[in-house]
CSV table of C-alpha atoms in Angstrom, one decimal:
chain,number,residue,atom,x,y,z
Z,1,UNK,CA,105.8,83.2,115.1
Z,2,UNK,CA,103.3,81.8,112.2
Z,3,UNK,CA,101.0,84.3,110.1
Z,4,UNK,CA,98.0,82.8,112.5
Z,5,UNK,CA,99.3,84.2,115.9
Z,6,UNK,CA,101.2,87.4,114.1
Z,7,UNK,CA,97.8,88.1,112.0
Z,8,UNK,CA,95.7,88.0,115.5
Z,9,UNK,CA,98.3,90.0,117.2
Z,10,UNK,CA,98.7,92.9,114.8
Z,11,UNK,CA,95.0,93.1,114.8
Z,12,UNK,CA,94.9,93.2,118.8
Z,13,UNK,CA,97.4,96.0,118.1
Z,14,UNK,CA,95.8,98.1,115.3
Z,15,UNK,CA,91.9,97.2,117.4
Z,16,UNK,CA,94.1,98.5,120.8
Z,17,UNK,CA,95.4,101.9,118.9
Z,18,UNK,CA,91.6,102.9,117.3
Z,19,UNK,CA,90.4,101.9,121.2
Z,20,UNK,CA,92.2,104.1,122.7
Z,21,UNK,CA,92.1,106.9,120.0
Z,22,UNK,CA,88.0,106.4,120.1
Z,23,UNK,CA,88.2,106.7,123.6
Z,24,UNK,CA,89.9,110.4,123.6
Z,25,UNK,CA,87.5,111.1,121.2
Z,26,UNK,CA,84.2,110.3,123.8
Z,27,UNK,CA,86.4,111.0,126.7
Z,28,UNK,CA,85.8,107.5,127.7
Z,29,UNK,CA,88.9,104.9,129.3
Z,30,UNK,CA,91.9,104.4,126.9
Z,31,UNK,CA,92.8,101.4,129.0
Z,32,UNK,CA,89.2,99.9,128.4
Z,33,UNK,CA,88.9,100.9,125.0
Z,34,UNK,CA,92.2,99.8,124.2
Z,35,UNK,CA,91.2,95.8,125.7
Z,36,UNK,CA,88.1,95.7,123.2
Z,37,UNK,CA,89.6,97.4,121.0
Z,38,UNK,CA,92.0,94.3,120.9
Z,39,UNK,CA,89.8,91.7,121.2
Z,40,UNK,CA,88.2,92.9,117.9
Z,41,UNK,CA,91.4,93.0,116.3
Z,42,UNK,CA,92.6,89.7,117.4
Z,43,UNK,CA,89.5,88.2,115.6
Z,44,UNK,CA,89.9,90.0,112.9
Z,45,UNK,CA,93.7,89.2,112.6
Z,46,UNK,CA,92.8,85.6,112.6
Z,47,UNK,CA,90.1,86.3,109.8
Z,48,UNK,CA,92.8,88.4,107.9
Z,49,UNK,CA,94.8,85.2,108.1
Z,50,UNK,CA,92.6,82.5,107.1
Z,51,UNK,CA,91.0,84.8,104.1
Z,52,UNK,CA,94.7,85.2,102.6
Z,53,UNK,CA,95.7,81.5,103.0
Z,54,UNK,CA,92.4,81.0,100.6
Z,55,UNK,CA,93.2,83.6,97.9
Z,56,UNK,CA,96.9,82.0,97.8
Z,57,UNK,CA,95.4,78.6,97.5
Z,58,UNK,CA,93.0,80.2,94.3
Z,59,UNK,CA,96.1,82.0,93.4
Z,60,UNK,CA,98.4,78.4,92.8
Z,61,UNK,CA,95.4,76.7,91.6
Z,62,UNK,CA,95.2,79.3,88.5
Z,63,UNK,CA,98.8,79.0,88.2
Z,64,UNK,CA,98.1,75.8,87.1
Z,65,UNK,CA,95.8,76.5,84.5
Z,66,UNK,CA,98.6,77.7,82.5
Z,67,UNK,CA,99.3,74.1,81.5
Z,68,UNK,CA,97.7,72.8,78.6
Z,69,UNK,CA,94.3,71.3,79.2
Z,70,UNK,CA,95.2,71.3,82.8
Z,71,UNK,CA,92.2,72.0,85.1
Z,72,UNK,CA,91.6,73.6,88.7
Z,73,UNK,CA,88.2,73.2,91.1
Z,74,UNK,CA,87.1,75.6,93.1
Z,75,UNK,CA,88.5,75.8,96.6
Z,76,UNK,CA,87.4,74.3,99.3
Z,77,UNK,CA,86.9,75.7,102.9
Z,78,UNK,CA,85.1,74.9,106.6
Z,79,UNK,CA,84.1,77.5,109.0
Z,80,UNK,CA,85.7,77.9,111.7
Z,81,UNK,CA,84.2,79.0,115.3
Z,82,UNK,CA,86.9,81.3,116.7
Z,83,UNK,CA,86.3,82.2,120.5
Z,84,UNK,CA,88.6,84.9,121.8
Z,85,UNK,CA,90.0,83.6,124.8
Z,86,UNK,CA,89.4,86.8,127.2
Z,87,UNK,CA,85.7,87.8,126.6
Z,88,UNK,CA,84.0,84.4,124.9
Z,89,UNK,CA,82.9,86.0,122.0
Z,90,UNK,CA,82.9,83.7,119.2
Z,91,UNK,CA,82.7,84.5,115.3
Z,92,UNK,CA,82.5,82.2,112.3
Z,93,UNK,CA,85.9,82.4,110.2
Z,94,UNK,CA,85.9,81.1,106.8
Z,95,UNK,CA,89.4,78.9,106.4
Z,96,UNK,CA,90.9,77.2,104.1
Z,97,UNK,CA,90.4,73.0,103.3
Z,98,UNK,CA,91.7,71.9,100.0
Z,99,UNK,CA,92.3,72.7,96.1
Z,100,UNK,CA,92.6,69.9,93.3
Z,101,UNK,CA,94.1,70.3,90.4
Z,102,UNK,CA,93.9,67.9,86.9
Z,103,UNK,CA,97.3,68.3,85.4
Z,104,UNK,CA,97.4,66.2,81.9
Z,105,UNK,CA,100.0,63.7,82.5
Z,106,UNK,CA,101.5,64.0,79.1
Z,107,UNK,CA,101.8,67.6,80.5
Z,108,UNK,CA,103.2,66.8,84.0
Z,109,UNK,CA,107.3,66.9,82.5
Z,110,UNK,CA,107.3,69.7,80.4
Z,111,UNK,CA,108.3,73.2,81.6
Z,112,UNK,CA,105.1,74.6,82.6
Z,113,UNK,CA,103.9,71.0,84.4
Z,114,UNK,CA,107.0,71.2,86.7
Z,115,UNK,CA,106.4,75.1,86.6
Z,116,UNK,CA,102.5,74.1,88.0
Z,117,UNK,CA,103.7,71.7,90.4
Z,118,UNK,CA,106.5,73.7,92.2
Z,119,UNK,CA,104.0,76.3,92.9
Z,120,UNK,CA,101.7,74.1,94.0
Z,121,UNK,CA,104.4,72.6,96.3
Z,122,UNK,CA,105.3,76.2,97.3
Z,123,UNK,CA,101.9,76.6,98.4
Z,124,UNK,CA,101.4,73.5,100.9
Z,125,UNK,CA,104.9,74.3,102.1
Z,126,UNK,CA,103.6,78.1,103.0
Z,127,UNK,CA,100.2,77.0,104.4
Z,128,UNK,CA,102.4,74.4,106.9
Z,129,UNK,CA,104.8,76.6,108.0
Z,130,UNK,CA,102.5,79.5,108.3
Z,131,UNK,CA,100.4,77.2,110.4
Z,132,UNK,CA,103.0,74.9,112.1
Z,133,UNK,CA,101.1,71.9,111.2
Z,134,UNK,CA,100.5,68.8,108.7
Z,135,UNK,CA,99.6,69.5,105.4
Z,136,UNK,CA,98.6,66.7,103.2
Z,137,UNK,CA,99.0,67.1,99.2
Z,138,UNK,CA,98.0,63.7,97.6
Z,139,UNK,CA,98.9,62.8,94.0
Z,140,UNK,CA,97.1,60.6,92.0
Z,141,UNK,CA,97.1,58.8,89.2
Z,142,UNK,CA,95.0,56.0,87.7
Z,143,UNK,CA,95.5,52.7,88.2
Z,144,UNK,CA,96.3,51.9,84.2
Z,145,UNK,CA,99.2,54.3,84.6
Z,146,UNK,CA,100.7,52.7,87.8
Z,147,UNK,CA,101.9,49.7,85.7
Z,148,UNK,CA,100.9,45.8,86.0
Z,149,UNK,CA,101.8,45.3,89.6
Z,150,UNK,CA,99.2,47.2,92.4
Z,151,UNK,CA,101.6,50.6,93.5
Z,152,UNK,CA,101.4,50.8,97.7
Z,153,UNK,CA,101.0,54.4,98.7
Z,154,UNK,CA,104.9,56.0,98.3
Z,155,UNK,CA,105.1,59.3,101.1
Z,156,UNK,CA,107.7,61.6,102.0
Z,157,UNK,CA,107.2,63.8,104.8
Z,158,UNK,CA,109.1,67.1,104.5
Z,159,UNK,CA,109.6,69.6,107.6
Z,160,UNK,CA,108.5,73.6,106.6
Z,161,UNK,CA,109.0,75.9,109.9
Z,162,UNK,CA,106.8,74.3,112.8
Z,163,UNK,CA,105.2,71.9,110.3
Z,164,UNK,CA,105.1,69.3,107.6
Z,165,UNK,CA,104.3,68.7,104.2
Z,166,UNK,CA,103.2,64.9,103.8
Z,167,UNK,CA,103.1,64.3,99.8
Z,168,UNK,CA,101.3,60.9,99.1
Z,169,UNK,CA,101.4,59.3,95.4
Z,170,UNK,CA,98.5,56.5,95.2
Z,171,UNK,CA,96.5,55.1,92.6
Z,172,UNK,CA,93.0,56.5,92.1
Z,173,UNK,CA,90.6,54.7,90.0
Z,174,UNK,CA,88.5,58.0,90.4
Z,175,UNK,CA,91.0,59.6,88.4
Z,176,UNK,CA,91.0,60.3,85.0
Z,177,UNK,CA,92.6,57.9,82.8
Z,178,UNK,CA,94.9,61.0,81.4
Z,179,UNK,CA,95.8,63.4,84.2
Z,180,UNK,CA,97.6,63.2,87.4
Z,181,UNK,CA,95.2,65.0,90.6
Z,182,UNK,CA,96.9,67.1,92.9
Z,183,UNK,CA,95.3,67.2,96.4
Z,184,UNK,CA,96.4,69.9,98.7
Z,185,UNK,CA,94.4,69.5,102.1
Z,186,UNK,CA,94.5,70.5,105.8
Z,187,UNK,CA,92.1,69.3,108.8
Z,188,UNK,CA,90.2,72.6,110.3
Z,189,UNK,CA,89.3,72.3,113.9
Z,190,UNK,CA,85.9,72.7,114.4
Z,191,UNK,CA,86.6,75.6,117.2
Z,192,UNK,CA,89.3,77.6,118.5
Z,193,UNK,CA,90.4,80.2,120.6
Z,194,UNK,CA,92.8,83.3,120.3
């Protein structure tokens, strides 16, 4: 089961227990109290979810700051409309999109470079499994340091639980002239329901 669905369902579980408690409290339905107390869990399972994948993803991007003149931006998110499947209620959920990191190529093969990178690689591997879907973590490096002859995208595609990682090295002439740019992104729906 990924952190998505198991987030959502121990929220339906904890919102179902305070229902029901509430409701001997007022003298109201358990049974009732217990279904919204669920559907308020499930949503907030989900949020509980998404709001941990982000603080990971700032977490592995200030891992990598440890690297000398390495740099991390801020990360990036979408929101998400999340519709709970039994009553239609909808709330916006912040999730995560991507994090870049500069690493200093004459940094990238020392200890705390390949340190930086396998957590960043740890990461992506996390957020697909956790999700069971494709994540995408780009590296790239500028075209003077790709050699005389234009370098064609090189990707692997590695499986992690339900998902994939999909690591693509290209040529960026965006990219400084002295670091390599790690780019760890996943594609948000712009709904969904749970």
């Amino acid at each position: 089961m990924d952190e998505k669905t198991q987030g959502a369902m121990i929220g339906a579980a904890i919102g179902c227990a305070a229902g029901a408690v509430l409701a001997q409290v007022t003298s109201n339905d358990p049974g009732t109290a217990c279904a919204a107390g669920a559907v308020v869990g499930g949503l907030i399972g989900y949020q509980r979810a998404r709001s941990n994948e982000i603080e990971e993803a700032q977490k592995a991007a200030q891992a990598t700051v440890a690297v000398e003149g390495a740099k991390a931006a801020p990360v990036q998110t979408d929101v998400v409309q999340v519709t709970d499947k039994e009553t239609g209620k909808t709330e916006p959920v912040k999730a995560f999109k991507s994090v870049s990191v500069d690493i200093p190529l004459s940094q990238v093969n020392t200890t705390d470079g390949r340190e930086a990178m396998r957590k960043l690689n740890d990461y992506a591997r996390k957020v697909a499994t956790d999700r069971g879907e494709t994540v995408e973590m780009t590296i790239a490096v500028p075209p003077d340091k790709a050699g005389r002859s234009k370098v064609a995208a090189q990707q692997t595609r590695e499986t992690a639980g339900k998902g994939a990682v999909v690591r693509s090295v290209v040529t960026d002439p965006r990219t400084p002239s002295n670091v390599q740019r790690v780019t760890i992104e996943v594609k948000n729906p712009a709904r969904i329901e749970v």
